[in-house]
Amino acid sequence: MEYNAAQEKEVKRASGMFTGIGILMILVGCFAIVAPHIVGQAFALLVGLAFIIASVFIFVWAFSAEGGAAVIGRIAWALVALIAGLIIVTHTDLSAKAFTVILIAYFLAAGVVRLAAAFAQRGVPGAGWLGLNGALSLLIGLIFVVSWPNSAEWAIGLLIGIDLIFSGWTLILLSQEAKSEILDT
């Protein structure tokens, strides 16, 4: 395939950006593996804070509604979000089991989607790396299904770390493939 100068410049720029993002993902992933409990706690805390912040916006939004039932419904929604956020923030250890179930579902689904994308893109440079990433995500999900519930305390950080490392390497390798495709033409 022939590329014009603008396309070559854009691929080289994007390649450098993806390589940088990939390296950052690998570093964060390594930290998550070394300190999985901290990452799990931080994850739970962020989710809880997101619920609390959302509750404030929902509460403010409630007063833009016309009619008492709509206002009351939105205030009730805001209270539910606030209570959920406070429970998560104050019980991050207990939240780990619920989050682990969600992450297991994520890794199983992401693995299937990545494998399907790699299969659909077979023959495209880097599709094999995407397939490997999908297979590993699927394997991680299956391992934690088998070891449930004992893995809940450290699973979140470990799962996030492994996925970040492999996703980071995937970005780096895909960017290198794209760059070499441009340089080979």
C-alpha positions as a Python dict, from the first residue, in 0.01 Angstrom:
ca = {
    (1, 'M'): (0, 0, 0),
    (2, 'E'): (129, 345, -88),
    (3, 'Y'): (120, 627, 166),
    (4, 'N'): (152, 999, 107),
    (5, 'A'): (379, 1221, 317),
    (6, 'A'): (95, 1340, 542),
    (7, 'Q'): (-15, 983, 615),
    (8, 'E'): (344, 878, 689),
    (9, 'K'): (388, 1172, 926),
    (10, 'E'): (61, 1090, 1105),
    (11, 'V'): (149, 721, 1144),
    (12, 'K'): (492, 810, 1284),
    (13, 'R'): (338, 1063, 1527),
    (14, 'A'): (67, 821, 1639),
    (15, 'S'): (322, 541, 1666),
    (16, 'G'): (530, 742, 1910),
    (17, 'M'): (224, 834, 2113),
    (18, 'F'): (104, 472, 2128),
    (19, 'T'): (452, 356, 2230),
    (20, 'G'): (456, 611, 2513),
    (21, 'I'): (109, 512, 2630),
    (22, 'G'): (209, 146, 2609),
    (23, 'I'): (517, 204, 2827),
    (24, 'L'): (308, 392, 3083),
    (25, 'M'): (53, 108, 3088),
    (26, 'I'): (331, -146, 3146),
    (27, 'L'): (472, 55, 3438),
    (28, 'V'): (132, 97, 3603),
    (29, 'G'): (62, -271, 3541),
    (30, 'C'): (387, -371, 3715),
    (31, 'F'): (291, -159, 4017),
    (32, 'A'): (-52, -322, 4025),
    (33, 'I'): (105, -669, 4033),
    (34, 'V'): (355, -575, 4305),
    (35, 'A'): (89, -405, 4520),
    (36, 'P'): (-245, -565, 4422),
    (37, 'H'): (-416, -487, 4752),
    (38, 'I'): (-340, -114, 4719),
    (39, 'V'): (-470, -109, 4362),
    (40, 'G'): (-785, -297, 4467),
    (41, 'Q'): (-848, -48, 4748),
    (42, 'A'): (-784, 247, 4516),
    (43, 'F'): (-1017, 99, 4256),
    (44, 'A'): (-1296, 58, 4511),
    (45, 'L'): (-1235, 409, 4643),
    (46, 'L'): (-1255, 562, 4294),
    (47, 'V'): (-1577, 379, 4214),
    (48, 'G'): (-1728, 489, 4545),
    (49, 'L'): (-1624, 849, 4486),
    (50, 'A'): (-1772, 836, 4136),
    (51, 'F'): (-2107, 735, 4286),
    (52, 'I'): (-2086, 1016, 4543),
    (53, 'I'): (-2002, 1277, 4279),
    (54, 'A'): (-2278, 1145, 4053),
    (55, 'S'): (-2525, 1174, 4341),
    (56, 'V'): (-2450, 1546, 4370),
    (57, 'F'): (-2515, 1601, 3999),
    (58, 'I'): (-2834, 1395, 4011),
    (59, 'F'): (-2953, 1592, 4315),
    (60, 'V'): (-2893, 1925, 4136),
    (61, 'W'): (-3059, 1787, 3822),
    (62, 'A'): (-3364, 1688, 4030),
    (63, 'F'): (-3467, 2050, 4066),
    (64, 'S'): (-3480, 2103, 3690),
    (65, 'A'): (-3766, 1855, 3666),
    (66, 'E'): (-4123, 1968, 3625),
    (67, 'G'): (-4366, 1806, 3860),
    (68, 'G'): (-4328, 1678, 4212),
    (69, 'A'): (-4303, 1310, 4120),
    (70, 'A'): (-4006, 1370, 3890),
    (71, 'V'): (-3826, 1577, 4154),
    (72, 'I'): (-3888, 1314, 4422),
    (73, 'G'): (-3780, 1034, 4187),
    (74, 'R'): (-3453, 1210, 4104),
    (75, 'I'): (-3382, 1293, 4468),
    (76, 'A'): (-3441, 926, 4553),
    (77, 'W'): (-3200, 829, 4272),
    (78, 'A'): (-2942, 1073, 4412),
    (79, 'L'): (-2981, 922, 4759),
    (80, 'V'): (-2936, 569, 4625),
    (81, 'A'): (-2618, 674, 4444),
    (82, 'L'): (-2491, 856, 4755),
    (83, 'I'): (-2560, 559, 4983),
    (84, 'A'): (-2396, 316, 4739),
    (85, 'G'): (-2092, 543, 4714),
    (86, 'L'): (-2061, 579, 5091),
    (87, 'I'): (-2091, 203, 5144),
    (88, 'I'): (-1823, 135, 4883),
    (89, 'V'): (-1588, 404, 5019),
    (90, 'T'): (-1626, 289, 5380),
    (91, 'H'): (-1611, -85, 5304),
    (92, 'T'): (-1352, -118, 5030),
    (93, 'D'): (-1246, -466, 5148),
    (94, 'L'): (-1602, -599, 5130),
    (95, 'S'): (-1647, -433, 4793),
    (96, 'A'): (-1350, -628, 4657),
    (97, 'K'): (-1554, -946, 4612),
    (98, 'A'): (-1823, -767, 4414),
    (99, 'F'): (-1565, -586, 4203),
    (100, 'T'): (-1378, -910, 4144),
    (101, 'V'): (-1693, -1067, 4000),
    (102, 'I'): (-1735, -765, 3770),
    (103, 'L'): (-1369, -782, 3665),
    (104, 'I'): (-1395, -1154, 3598),
    (105, 'A'): (-1691, -1082, 3370),
    (106, 'Y'): (-1492, -803, 3204),
    (107, 'F'): (-1187, -1021, 3136),
    (108, 'L'): (-1398, -1305, 3000),
    (109, 'A'): (-1591, -1067, 2771),
    (110, 'A'): (-1280, -868, 2670),
    (111, 'G'): (-1098, -1190, 2588),
    (112, 'V'): (-1379, -1308, 2361),
    (113, 'V'): (-1407, -966, 2192),
    (114, 'R'): (-1030, -937, 2139),
    (115, 'L'): (-1013, -1289, 1997),
    (116, 'A'): (-1304, -1213, 1764),
    (117, 'A'): (-1138, -887, 1655),
    (118, 'A'): (-809, -1067, 1591),
    (119, 'F'): (-989, -1334, 1391),
    (120, 'A'): (-1174, -1069, 1189),
    (121, 'Q'): (-844, -889, 1123),
    (122, 'R'): (-635, -1197, 1048),
    (123, 'G'): (-371, -1114, 791),
    (124, 'V'): (-345, -755, 918),
    (125, 'P'): (-8, -678, 1081),
    (126, 'G'): (-39, -708, 1458),
    (127, 'A'): (-359, -916, 1459),
    (128, 'G'): (-168, -1202, 1619),
    (129, 'W'): (-74, -981, 1914),
    (130, 'L'): (-436, -879, 1954),
    (131, 'G'): (-532, -1248, 1951),
    (132, 'L'): (-269, -1328, 2214),
    (133, 'N'): (-398, -1040, 2426),
    (134, 'G'): (-751, -1180, 2395),
    (135, 'A'): (-645, -1535, 2480),
    (136, 'L'): (-458, -1417, 2789),
    (137, 'S'): (-752, -1203, 2905),
    (138, 'L'): (-982, -1502, 2865),
    (139, 'L'): (-737, -1726, 3053),
    (140, 'I'): (-707, -1473, 3338),
    (141, 'G'): (-1085, -1459, 3371),
    (142, 'L'): (-1110, -1839, 3380),
    (143, 'I'): (-833, -1874, 3640),
    (144, 'F'): (-1011, -1637, 3875),
    (145, 'V'): (-1346, -1806, 3820),
    (146, 'V'): (-1187, -2130, 3941),
    (147, 'S'): (-1018, -1969, 4244),
    (148, 'W'): (-1319, -1765, 4356),
    (149, 'P'): (-1380, -1637, 4632),
    (150, 'N'): (-1032, -1670, 4785),
    (151, 'S'): (-875, -1458, 4514),
    (152, 'A'): (-1095, -1154, 4575),
    (153, 'E'): (-847, -973, 4800),
    (154, 'W'): (-566, -964, 4546),
    (155, 'A'): (-743, -1042, 4220),
    (156, 'I'): (-838, -685, 4131),
    (157, 'G'): (-484, -550, 4138),
    (158, 'L'): (-336, -858, 3975),
    (159, 'L'): (-595, -867, 3697),
    (160, 'I'): (-560, -498, 3626),
    (161, 'G'): (-181, -526, 3632),
    (162, 'I'): (-161, -820, 3394),
    (163, 'D'): (-412, -665, 3156),
    (164, 'L'): (-230, -331, 3159),
    (165, 'I'): (105, -497, 3088),
    (166, 'F'): (-27, -699, 2795),
    (167, 'S'): (-236, -410, 2663),
    (168, 'G'): (71, -187, 2688),
    (169, 'W'): (283, -437, 2496),
    (170, 'T'): (4, -472, 2240),
    (171, 'L'): (3, -95, 2182),
    (172, 'I'): (382, -87, 2152),
    (173, 'L'): (393, -379, 1910),
    (174, 'L'): (103, -250, 1701),
    (175, 'S'): (268, 92, 1678),
    (176, 'Q'): (595, -68, 1571),
    (177, 'E'): (413, -277, 1310),
    (178, 'A'): (245, 35, 1171),
    (179, 'K'): (573, 226, 1166),
    (180, 'S'): (756, -58, 990),
    (181, 'E'): (472, -82, 737),
    (182, 'I'): (527, 286, 651),
    (183, 'L'): (906, 250, 639),
    (184, 'D'): (888, -60, 417),
    (185, 'T'): (691, 121, 145),
}
